[in-house]
Amino acid sequence: MKKIFLIISLFFASLWSYGNDMDSIVLAGNEHYMNGEYELA
């Protein structure tokens, strides 16, 4: 039972960090767009 809980918590931890990475990527993209470094295709 403890092993299952460990796997689930690891899964959520990786999901959470992946979500944070996506947020930073999106934020960086918005900064570039606001600075006019690239236009919408």
N, CA and C of each residue as an Amber inpcrd file, in Angstrom:
protein
   123
   0.8330000  -1.2030000   0.0000000   0.0000000   0.0000000   0.0000000
   0.8710000   1.2580000   0.0000000   1.9310000   1.2440000   0.7780000
   2.8070000   2.4180000   0.8120000   3.4690000   2.6320000  -0.5470000
   3.7970000   1.5350000  -1.2290000   4.4530000   1.6560000  -2.5350000
   3.5360000   2.3630000  -3.5290000   2.2440000   2.0220000  -3.4930000
   1.2830000   2.6620000  -4.3970000   1.2130000   4.1630000  -4.1100000
   1.1680000   4.5030000  -2.8300000   1.1020000   5.9120000  -2.4520000
   2.3420000   6.6560000  -2.9400000   3.5050000   6.0150000  -2.8210000
   4.7530000   6.6300000  -3.2570000   4.7150000   6.8940000  -4.7530000
   4.2480000   5.9100000  -5.5210000   4.1760000   6.0660000  -6.9780000
   3.2320000   7.2120000  -7.3450000   2.0900000   7.2730000  -6.6650000
   1.1150000   8.3290000  -6.9610000   1.6970000   9.7050000  -6.6320000
   2.3670000   9.8140000  -5.4950000   2.9270000  11.1140000  -5.1200000
   4.0490000  11.5180000  -6.0800000   4.8570000  10.5570000  -6.5190000
   5.8980000  10.8560000  -7.5070000   5.2610000  11.3390000  -8.8040000
   4.1800000  10.6710000  -9.2140000   3.4780000  11.0380000 -10.4440000
   2.9790000  12.4760000 -10.3700000   2.3390000  12.8350000  -9.2360000
   1.8230000  14.1920000  -9.1000000   2.9570000  15.2120000  -9.0120000
   4.0530000  14.8400000  -8.3660000   5.1920000  15.7540000  -8.2630000
   5.7570000  16.0410000  -9.6490000   5.8600000  15.0090000 -10.4970000
   6.3940000  15.2210000 -11.8410000   5.4120000  16.0310000 -12.6770000
   4.1160000  15.7710000 -12.5120000   3.1030000  16.5630000 -13.2290000
   3.2180000  18.0260000 -12.8400000   3.3710000  18.2830000 -11.5210000
   3.4230000  19.6500000 -11.0160000   4.6370000  20.3910000 -11.5790000
   5.8080000  19.7380000 -11.5780000   7.0000000  20.4060000 -12.0820000
   6.8950000  20.6010000 -13.5880000   6.2750000  19.6490000 -14.2860000
   6.0800000  19.7970000 -15.7300000   5.1710000  20.9940000 -16.0070000
   4.1170000  21.1340000 -15.2120000   3.2130000  22.2690000 -15.3760000
   3.9350000  23.5870000 -15.1470000   4.8180000  23.6380000 -14.1640000
   5.5660000  24.8600000 -13.9060000   6.4720000  25.1830000 -15.0830000
   7.0990000  24.1580000 -15.6790000   7.9480000  24.3880000 -16.8450000
   7.1190000  24.9730000 -17.9850000   5.9180000  24.4320000 -18.1960000
   5.0670000  24.9410000 -19.2640000   4.7180000  26.4020000 -19.0130000
   4.4470000  26.7530000 -17.7670000   4.1220000  28.1410000 -17.4440000
   5.2900000  29.0540000 -17.7930000   6.5120000  28.6490000 -17.4840000
   7.6590000  29.5040000 -17.7810000   7.8370000  29.6440000 -19.2830000
   7.6020000  28.5480000 -20.0240000   7.7380000  28.6110000 -21.4820000
   6.7130000  29.5930000 -22.0480000   5.4750000  29.4920000 -21.5640000
   4.4160000  30.3830000 -22.0530000   4.7410000  31.8310000 -21.6990000
   5.2080000  32.0630000 -20.4720000   5.5560000  33.4200000 -20.0530000
   6.6810000  33.9720000 -20.9200000   7.6930000  33.1650000 -21.1940000
   8.8120000  33.6080000 -22.0260000   8.3010000  33.9540000 -23.4200000
   7.3970000  33.1240000 -23.9560000   6.8310000  33.3900000 -25.2790000
   6.0840000  34.7110000 -25.2900000   5.3100000  34.9890000 -24.2460000
   4.5640000  36.2390000 -24.1770000   5.5120000  37.4270000 -24.1020000
   6.6110000  37.2900000 -23.3720000   7.5770000  38.3890000 -23.2700000
   8.1470000  38.6980000 -24.6450000   8.5420000  37.6600000 -25.3920000
   9.0870000  37.8630000 -26.7340000   8.0530000  38.5570000 -27.6130000
   6.8060000  38.1240000 -27.5050000   5.7480000  38.7040000 -28.3370000
   5.5430000  40.1760000 -27.9890000   5.5360000  40.4910000 -26.6940000
   5.3350000  41.8700000 -26.2710000   6.4950000  42.7480000 -26.7300000
   7.6970000  42.1760000 -26.7890000   8.8630000  42.9420000 -27.2260000
   8.9170000  43.0510000 -28.7430000   7.9830000  42.3950000 -29.4440000
   7.9560000  42.4720000 -30.9010000   9.0810000  41.6890000 -31.5420000
   9.6000000  40.6550000 -30.8470000  10.7110000  39.8910000 -31.4100000
  10.2340000  38.9450000 -32.5010000   8.9290000  38.6270000 -32.4990000
   8.3840000  37.8550000 -33.6120000   6.9180000  38.1950000 -33.7870000
   6.4230000  38.0180000 -34.9910000   5.0340000  38.3530000 -35.2800000
   4.2150000  37.0820000 -35.3880000   2.8990000  37.2410000 -35.2850000
   2.0210000  36.0890000 -35.4900000   2.1080000  35.6570000 -36.9470000
   2.2200000  34.3570000 -37.1660000   2.3380000  33.8550000 -38.5430000
   1.0090000  34.0260000 -39.2770000
